[in-house]
Tab-separated table of C-alpha atoms and ligand atoms in Angstrom:
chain	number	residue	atom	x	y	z
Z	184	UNK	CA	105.373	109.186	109.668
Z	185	UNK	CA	106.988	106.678	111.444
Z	186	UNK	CA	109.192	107.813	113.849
Z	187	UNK	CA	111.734	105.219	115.063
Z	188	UNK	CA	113.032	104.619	111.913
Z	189	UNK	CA	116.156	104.791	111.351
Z	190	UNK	CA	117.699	107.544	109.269
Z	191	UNK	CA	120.234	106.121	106.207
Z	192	UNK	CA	123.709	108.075	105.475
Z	193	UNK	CA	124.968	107.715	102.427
Z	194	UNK	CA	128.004	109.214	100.926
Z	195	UNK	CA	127.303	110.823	97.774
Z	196	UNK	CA	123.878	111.846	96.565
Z	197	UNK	CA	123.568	113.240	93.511
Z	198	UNK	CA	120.131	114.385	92.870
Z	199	UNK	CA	119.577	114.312	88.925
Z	200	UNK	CA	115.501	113.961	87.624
Z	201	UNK	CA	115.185	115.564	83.996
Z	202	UNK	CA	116.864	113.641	81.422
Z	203	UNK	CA	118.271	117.055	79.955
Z	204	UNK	CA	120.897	117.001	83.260
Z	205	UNK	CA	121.704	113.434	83.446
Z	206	UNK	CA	125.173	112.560	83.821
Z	207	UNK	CA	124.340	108.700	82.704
Z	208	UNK	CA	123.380	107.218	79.067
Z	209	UNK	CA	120.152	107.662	77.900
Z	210	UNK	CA	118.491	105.899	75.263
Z	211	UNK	CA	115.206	105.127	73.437
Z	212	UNK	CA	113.815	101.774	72.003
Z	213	UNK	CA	110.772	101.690	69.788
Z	214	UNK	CA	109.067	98.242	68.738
Z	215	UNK	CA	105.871	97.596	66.982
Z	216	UNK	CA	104.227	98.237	70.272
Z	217	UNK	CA	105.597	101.678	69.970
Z	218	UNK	CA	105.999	101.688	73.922
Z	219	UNK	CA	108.654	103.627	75.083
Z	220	UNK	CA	111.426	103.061	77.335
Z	221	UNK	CA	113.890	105.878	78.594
Z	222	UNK	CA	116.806	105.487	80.962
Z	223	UNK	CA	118.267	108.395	83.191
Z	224	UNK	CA	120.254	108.160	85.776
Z	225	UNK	CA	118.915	109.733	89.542
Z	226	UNK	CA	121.797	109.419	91.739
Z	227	UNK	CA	124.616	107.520	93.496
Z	228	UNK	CA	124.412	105.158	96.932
Z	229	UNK	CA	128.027	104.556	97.840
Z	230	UNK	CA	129.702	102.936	94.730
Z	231	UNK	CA	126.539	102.447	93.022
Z	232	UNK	CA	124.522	104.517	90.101
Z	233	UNK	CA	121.211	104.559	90.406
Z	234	UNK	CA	119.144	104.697	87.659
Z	235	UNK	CA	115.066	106.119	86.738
Z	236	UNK	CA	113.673	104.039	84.033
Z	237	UNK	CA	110.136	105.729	82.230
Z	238	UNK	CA	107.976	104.036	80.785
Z	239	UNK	CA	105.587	105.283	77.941
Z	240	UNK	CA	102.520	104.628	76.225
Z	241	UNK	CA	101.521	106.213	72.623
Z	242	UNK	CA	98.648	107.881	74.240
Z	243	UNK	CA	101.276	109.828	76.223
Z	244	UNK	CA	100.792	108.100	79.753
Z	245	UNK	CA	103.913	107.495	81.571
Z	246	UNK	CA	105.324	105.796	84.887
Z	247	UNK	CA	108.817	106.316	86.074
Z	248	UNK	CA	110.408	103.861	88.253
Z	249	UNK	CA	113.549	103.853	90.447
Z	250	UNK	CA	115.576	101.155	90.727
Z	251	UNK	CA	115.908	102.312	94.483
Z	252	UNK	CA	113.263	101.276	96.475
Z	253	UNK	CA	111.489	99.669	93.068
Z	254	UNK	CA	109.900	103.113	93.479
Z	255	UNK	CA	107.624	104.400	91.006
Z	256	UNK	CA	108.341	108.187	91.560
Z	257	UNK	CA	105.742	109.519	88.894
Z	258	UNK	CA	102.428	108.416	87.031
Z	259	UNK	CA	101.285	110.614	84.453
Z	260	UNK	CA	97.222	109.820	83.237
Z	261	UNK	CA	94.917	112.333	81.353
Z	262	UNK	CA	91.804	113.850	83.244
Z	263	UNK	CA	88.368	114.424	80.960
Z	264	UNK	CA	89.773	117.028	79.292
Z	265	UNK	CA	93.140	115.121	78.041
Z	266	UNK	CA	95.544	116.760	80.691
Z	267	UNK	CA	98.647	114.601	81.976
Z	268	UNK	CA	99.029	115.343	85.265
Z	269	UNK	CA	101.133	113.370	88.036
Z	270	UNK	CA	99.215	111.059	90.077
Z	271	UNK	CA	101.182	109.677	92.760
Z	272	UNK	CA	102.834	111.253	95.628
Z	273	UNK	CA	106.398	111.297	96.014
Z	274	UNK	CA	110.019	113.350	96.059
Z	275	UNK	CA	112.474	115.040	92.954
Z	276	UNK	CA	115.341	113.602	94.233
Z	277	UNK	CA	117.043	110.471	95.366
Z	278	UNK	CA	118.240	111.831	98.496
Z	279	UNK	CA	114.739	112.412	99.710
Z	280	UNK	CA	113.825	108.792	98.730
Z	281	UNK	CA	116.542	107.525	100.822
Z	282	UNK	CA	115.585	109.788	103.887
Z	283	UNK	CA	111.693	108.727	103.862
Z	284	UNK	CA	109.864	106.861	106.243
Z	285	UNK	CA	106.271	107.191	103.998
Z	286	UNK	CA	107.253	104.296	101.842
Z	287	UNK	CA	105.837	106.470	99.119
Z	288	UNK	CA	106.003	104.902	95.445
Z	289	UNK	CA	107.910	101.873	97.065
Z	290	UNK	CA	107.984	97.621	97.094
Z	291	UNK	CA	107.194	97.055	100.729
Z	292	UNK	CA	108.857	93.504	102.042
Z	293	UNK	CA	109.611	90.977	103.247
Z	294	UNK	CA	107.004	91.385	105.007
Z	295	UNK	CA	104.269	94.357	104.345
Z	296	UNK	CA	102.294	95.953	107.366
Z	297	UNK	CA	102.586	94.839	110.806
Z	298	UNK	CA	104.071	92.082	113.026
Z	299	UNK	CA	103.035	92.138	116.411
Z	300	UNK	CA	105.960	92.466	118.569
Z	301	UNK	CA	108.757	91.629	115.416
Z	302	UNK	CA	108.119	88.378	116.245
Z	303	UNK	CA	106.747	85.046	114.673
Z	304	UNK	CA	107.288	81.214	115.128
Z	305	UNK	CA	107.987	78.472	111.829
Z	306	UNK	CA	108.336	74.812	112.278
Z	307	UNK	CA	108.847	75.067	115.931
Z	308	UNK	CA	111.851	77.746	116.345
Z	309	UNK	CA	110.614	81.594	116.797
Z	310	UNK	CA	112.309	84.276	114.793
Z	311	UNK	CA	113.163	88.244	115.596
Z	312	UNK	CA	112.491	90.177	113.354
Z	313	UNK	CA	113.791	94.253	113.630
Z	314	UNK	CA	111.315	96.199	115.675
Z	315	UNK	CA	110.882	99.828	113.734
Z	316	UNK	CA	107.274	100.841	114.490
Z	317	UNK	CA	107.070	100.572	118.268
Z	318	UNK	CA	107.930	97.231	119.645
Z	319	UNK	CA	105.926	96.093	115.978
Z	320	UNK	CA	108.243	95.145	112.502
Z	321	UNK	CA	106.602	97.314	109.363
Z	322	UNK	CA	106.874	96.981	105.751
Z	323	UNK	CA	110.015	94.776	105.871
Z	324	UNK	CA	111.955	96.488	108.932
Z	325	UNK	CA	114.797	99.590	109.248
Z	326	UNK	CA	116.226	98.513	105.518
Z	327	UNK	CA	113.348	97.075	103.978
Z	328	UNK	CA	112.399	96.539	100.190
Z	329	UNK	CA	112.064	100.179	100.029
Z	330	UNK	CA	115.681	101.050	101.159
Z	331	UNK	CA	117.392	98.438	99.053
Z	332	UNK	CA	119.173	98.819	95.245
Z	333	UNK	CA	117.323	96.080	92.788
Z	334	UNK	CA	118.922	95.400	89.767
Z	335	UNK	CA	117.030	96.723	86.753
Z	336	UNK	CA	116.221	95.261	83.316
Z	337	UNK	CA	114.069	97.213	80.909
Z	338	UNK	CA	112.514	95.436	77.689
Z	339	UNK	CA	109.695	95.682	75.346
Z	340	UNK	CA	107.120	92.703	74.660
Z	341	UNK	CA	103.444	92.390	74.125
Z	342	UNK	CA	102.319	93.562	77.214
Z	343	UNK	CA	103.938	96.615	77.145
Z	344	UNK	CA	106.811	98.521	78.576
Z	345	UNK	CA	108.386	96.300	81.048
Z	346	UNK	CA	111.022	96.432	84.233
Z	347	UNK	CA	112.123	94.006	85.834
Z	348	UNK	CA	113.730	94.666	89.301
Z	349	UNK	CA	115.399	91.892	91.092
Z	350	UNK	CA	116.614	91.388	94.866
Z	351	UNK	CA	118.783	88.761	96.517
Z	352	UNK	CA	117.831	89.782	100.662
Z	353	UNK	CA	120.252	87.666	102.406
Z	354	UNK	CA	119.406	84.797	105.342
Z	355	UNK	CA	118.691	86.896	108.301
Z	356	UNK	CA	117.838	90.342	106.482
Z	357	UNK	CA	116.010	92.264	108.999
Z	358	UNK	CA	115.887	88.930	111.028
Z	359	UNK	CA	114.145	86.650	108.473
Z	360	UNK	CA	115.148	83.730	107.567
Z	361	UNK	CA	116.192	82.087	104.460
Z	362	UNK	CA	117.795	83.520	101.132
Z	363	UNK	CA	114.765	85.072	99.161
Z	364	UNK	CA	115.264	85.800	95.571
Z	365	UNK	CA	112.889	88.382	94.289
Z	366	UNK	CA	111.629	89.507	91.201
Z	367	UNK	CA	109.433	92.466	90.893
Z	368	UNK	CA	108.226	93.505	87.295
Z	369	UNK	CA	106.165	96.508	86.520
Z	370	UNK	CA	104.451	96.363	83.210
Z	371	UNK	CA	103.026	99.706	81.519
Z	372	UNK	CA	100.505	98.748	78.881
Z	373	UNK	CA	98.852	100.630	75.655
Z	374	UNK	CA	95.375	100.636	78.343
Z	375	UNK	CA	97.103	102.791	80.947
Z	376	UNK	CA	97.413	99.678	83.212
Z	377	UNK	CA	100.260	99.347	85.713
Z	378	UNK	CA	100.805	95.670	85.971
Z	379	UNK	CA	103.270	94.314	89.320
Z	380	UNK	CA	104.330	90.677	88.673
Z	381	UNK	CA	105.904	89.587	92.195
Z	382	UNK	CA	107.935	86.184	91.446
Z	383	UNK	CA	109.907	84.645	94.923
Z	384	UNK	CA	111.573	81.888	95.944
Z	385	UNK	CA	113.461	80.626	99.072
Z	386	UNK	CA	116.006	78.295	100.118
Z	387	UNK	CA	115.160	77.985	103.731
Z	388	UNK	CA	111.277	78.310	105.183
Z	389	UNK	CA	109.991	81.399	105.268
Z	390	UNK	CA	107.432	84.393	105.531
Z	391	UNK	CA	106.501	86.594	102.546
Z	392	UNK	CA	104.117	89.233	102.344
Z	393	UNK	CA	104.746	92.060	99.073
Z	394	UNK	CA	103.041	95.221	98.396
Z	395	UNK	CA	102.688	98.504	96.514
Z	396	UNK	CA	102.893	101.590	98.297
Z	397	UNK	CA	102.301	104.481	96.016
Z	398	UNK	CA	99.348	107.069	97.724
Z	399	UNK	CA	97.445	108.119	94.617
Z	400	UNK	CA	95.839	111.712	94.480
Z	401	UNK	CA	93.522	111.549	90.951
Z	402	UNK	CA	93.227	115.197	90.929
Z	403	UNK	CA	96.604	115.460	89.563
Z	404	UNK	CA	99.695	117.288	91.241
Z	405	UNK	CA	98.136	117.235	94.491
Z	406	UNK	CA	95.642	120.219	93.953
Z	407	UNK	CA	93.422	118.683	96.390
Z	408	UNK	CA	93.427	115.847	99.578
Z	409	UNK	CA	91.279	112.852	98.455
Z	410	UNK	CA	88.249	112.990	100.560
Z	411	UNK	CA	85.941	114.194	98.176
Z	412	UNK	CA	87.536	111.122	95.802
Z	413	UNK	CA	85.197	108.114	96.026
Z	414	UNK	CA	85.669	105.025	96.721
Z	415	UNK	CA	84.287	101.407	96.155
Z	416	UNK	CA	86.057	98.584	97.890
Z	417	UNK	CA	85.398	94.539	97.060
Z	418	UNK	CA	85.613	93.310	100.594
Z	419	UNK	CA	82.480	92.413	103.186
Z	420	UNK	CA	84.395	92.122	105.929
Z	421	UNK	CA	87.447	93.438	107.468
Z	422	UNK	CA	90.062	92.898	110.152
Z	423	UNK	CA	90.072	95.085	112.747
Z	424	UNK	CA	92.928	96.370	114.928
Z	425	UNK	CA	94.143	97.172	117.801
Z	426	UNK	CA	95.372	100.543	119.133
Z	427	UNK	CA	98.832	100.147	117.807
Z	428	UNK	CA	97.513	98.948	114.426
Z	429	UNK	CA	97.737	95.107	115.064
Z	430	UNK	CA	95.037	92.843	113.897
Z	431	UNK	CA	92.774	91.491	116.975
Z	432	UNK	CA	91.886	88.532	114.877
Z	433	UNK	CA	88.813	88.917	113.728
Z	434	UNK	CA	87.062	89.075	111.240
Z	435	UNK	CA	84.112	91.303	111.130
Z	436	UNK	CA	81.103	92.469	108.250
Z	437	UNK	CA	81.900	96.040	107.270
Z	438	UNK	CA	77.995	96.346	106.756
Z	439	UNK	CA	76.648	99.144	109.059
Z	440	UNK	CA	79.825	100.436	110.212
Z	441	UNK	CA	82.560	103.344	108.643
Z	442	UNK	CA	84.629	100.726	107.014
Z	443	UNK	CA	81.174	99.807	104.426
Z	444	UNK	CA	83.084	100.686	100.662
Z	445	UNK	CA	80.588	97.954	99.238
Z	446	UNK	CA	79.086	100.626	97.243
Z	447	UNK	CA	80.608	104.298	96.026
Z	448	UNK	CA	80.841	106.680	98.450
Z	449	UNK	CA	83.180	109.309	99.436
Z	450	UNK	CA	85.868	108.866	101.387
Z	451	UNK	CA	86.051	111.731	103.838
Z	452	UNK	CA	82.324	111.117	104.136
Z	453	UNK	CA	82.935	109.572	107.429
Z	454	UNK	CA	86.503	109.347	107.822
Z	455	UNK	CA	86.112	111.494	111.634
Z	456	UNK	CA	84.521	108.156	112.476
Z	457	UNK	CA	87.698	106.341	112.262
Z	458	UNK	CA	89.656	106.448	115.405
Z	459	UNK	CA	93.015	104.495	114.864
Z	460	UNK	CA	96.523	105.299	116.031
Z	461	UNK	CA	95.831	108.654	113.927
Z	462	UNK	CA	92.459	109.693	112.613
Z	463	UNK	CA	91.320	107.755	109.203
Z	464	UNK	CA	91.650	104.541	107.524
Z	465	UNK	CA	94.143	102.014	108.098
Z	466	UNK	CA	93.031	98.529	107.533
Z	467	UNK	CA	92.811	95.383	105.947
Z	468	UNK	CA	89.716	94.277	104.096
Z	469	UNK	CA	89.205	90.782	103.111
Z	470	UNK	CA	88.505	90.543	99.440
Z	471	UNK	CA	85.342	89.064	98.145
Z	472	UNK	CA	87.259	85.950	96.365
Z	473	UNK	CA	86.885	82.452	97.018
Z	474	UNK	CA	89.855	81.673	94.205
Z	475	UNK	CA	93.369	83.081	93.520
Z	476	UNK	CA	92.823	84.373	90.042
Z	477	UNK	CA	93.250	88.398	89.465
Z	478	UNK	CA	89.636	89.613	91.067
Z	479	UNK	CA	88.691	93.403	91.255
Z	480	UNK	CA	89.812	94.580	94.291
Z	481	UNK	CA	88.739	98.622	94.421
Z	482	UNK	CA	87.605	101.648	92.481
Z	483	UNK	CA	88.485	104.981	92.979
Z	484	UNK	CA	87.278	108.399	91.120
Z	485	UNK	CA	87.903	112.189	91.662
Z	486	UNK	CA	84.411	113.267	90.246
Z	487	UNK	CA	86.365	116.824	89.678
Z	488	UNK	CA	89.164	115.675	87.086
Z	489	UNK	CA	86.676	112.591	85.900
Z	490	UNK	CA	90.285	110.283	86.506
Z	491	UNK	CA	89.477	106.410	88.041
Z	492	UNK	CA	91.982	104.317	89.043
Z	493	UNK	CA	90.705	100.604	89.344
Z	494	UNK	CA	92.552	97.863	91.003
Z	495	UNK	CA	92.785	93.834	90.865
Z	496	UNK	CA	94.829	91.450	92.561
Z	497	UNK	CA	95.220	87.849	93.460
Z	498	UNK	CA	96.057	88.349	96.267
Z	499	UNK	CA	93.167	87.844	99.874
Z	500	UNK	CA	93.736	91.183	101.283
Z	501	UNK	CA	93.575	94.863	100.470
Z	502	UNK	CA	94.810	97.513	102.649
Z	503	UNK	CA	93.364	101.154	102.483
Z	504	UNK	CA	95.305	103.844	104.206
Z	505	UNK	CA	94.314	106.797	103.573
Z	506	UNK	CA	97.422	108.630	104.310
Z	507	UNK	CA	96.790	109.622	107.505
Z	508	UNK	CA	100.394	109.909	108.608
Z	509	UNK	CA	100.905	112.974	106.478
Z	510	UNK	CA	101.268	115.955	108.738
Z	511	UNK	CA	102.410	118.726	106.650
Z	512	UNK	CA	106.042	118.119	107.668
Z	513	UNK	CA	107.298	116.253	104.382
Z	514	UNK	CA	108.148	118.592	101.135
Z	515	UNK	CA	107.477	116.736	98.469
Z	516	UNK	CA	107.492	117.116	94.707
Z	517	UNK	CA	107.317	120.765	93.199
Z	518	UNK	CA	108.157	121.774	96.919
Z	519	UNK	CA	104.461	120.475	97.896
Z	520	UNK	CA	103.744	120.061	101.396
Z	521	UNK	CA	102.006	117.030	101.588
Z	522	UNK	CA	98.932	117.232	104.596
Z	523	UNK	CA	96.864	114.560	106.067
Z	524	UNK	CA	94.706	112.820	103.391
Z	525	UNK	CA	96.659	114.309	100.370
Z	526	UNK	CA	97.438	110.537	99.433
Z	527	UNK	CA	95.650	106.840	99.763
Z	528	UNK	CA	97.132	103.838	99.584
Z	529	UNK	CA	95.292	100.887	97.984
Z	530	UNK	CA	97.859	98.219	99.180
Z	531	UNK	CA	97.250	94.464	98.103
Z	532	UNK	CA	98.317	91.948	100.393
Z	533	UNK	CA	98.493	88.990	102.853
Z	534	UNK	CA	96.404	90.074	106.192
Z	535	UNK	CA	98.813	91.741	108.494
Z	536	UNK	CA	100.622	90.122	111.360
Z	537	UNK	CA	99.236	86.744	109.490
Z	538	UNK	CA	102.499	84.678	110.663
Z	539	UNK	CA	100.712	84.623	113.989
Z	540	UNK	CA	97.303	83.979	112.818
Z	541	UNK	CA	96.745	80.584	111.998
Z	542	UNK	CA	93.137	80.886	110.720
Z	543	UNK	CA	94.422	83.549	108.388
Z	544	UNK	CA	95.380	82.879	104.766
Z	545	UNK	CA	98.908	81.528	105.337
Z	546	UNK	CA	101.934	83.445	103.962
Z	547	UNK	CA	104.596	80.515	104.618
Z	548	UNK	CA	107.170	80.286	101.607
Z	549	UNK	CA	109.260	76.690	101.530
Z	550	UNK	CA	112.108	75.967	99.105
Z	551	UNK	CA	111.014	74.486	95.842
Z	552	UNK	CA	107.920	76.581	95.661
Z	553	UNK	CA	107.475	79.888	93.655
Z	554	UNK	CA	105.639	82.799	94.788
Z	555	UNK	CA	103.881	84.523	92.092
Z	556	UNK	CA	101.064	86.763	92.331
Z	557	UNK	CA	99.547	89.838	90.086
Z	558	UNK	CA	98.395	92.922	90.903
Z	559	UNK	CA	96.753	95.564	88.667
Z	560	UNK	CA	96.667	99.693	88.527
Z	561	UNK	CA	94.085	100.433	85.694
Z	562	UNK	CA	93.897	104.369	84.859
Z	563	UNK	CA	91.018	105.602	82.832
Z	564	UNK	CA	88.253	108.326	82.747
Z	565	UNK	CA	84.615	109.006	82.842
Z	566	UNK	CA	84.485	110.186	79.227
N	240	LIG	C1	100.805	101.280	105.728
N	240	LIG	C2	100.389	101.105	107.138
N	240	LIG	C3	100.216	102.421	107.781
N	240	LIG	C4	101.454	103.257	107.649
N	240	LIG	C5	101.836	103.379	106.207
N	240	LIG	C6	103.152	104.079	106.036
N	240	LIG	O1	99.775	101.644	104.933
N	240	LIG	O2	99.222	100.334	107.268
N	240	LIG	O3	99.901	102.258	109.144
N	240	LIG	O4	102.489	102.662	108.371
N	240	LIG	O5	101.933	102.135	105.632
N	240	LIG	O6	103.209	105.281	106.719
């Protein structure tokens, strides 16, 4: 956990989760599809109602997203045997959502990962960004993506269940420049894919860098960390960091060294080898992709429960954490105390701290181009 971050204080919280208690409307649409969508509300920032939207397949799979945060507070997929069991790590209540500093479930941005020092340069003028990791900016700053309300439209169409979350973060947000409209839409389809359509545009130059935080756990409710989980990651190289997380710069084969995912293996098998600001992994690995079309990225499986979760993206970069700031101090759903390795990110991205990298992919946004990008969740099993 990060510990300079700022704690938020708002007024009224109501914590609501089952749609039996809710206070709000609820309602159902069916379509040919026969996707579902249900609306509850989970709680109240200031003036505002804040709403959880689930999303549901016919095979009985099922997301539900926040409109705080674009969090997506539970994932329900079967194991071998057909059980539905939560997947993702993450709170009951809104209150808890606001309070964390995990970035569990959430849209990381403007910027996700690291900026050395909050600070980057554009077109000649050099830009502060908030400093809440150290003297580094994270995932966006104090408020970032994952603190903010996003307006929330829910609809049905051929790829699925859909929401559509959407942000206006005002010139100077966090220190960034430029008025950045966003557009974040999950999709939950009939294949137990979690689609993330990312859509931005600017009216001043700018940086942009979005993500997907949830920390998966396939053996469903947490019953075990994820070391034993394997892994297979697309990438032959890596950028490595320094000891406060930053990139150094280079670029360097994973072959022969603790960061080698190239084929399955497991992931504790030599996570003690990993010495970063806390023991385990925490980097960026360059994807094997010489275009921008959606590419598989990773591959996880919990040989117990038989579950695999495979990812794709369009995006260069892929960032496994493998939740090594969990230290037994967060309650989390069901009252689960969530330890070191209970979660793992699989975070698709720019290459941190890439505004002051010029030989790295560049993640400059101008006005009168869109940002668009894809990334994909697939859920499925072994048998
Ligand atoms: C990312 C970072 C980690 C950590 C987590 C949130 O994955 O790379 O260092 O900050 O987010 O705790």
């Amino acid at each position: 956990m990060k510990t300079s971050s700022k704690k938020f204080v708002y007024l009224t919280v109501f914590v609501i989760i089952t749609s039996q208690l809710t206070l709000s409307s609820c309602f159902n649409m069916k379509s040919d599809t026969t996707m579902k969508i249900s609306e509850n509300f989970f709680g109240r920032i200031e003036e505002k109602e804040i709403k959880i939207f689930e999303l549901e397949n016919p095979k009985g799979s099922k997301v539900s997203i926040t409109n705080f945060g674009a969090i997506v507070q539970s994932l329900y997929v079967r194991d071998r045997e057909g059980n539905f069991e939560d997947i993702v790590l993450g709170f009951d209540s809104l209150e808890d959502y606001i309070q964390q500093t995990s970035y569990f479930g959430a849209i990381a941005g403007r910027y996700a990962n690291r900026i050395a020092f909050a600070q980057f340069t554009l077109d000649g003028k050099t830009y502060q960004l908030s400093a809440n990791d150290g003297n580094h900016h994270l995932h966006g700053g104090f408020k970032g993506f994952d603190k903010v309300i996003w307006d929330a439209r829910p609809y049905l169409d051929t790829t699925g269940a859909c929401l559509e979350l959407h942000y206006i973060s005002k010139d100077g947000e966090e220190g960034y420049p430029g008025t950045l409209d966003v557009y974040v839409t999950y999709c939950f389809t009939l294949d137990d894919e979690l689609k993330i359509y990312y859509q931005a545009t600017t009216d001043h130059p700018t940086i942009l860098n979005l993500t997907h935080h949830s920390y998966f756990n396939l053996s469903g409710f947490t019953q075990r960390n994820i070391l034993e989980h394997e892994l297979i990651i697309h990438a032959d190289s890596f950028t490595p960091v320094d000891s406060t997380l930053i990139p150094t710069g280079e670029i360097v084969p994973v072959k022969n060294t603790v960061f080698d995912f190239t084929s399955p293996r497991p992931i504790g098998s030599r996570i003690r080898e990993v010495f970063n600001k806390k023991t385990g992994y925490d980097n960026n690995y360059v994807l094997n992709t010489t275009d921008s079309t959606v590419h598989p990225a990773a591959k996880a499986y919990d040989p117990e429960s038989g579950r695999i979760l495979e990812v794709f993206t369009d995006q260069p970069g892929l960032q496994f954490y493998s939740g090594n700031f969990l230290d037994g101090k967060i309650k989390g759903k069901n009252g689960k105390i969530y330890q070191q390795h209970d979660g793992f990110c699989l975070e698709t991205q720019h290459f941190p701290d890439s505004p002051n990298h010029p030989e790295f992919p560049s993640t400059v946004l101008r006005p009168g181009q869109i940002f668009r990008s894809l990334t994909i969740y697939k859920f499925s099993t072994d048998r």
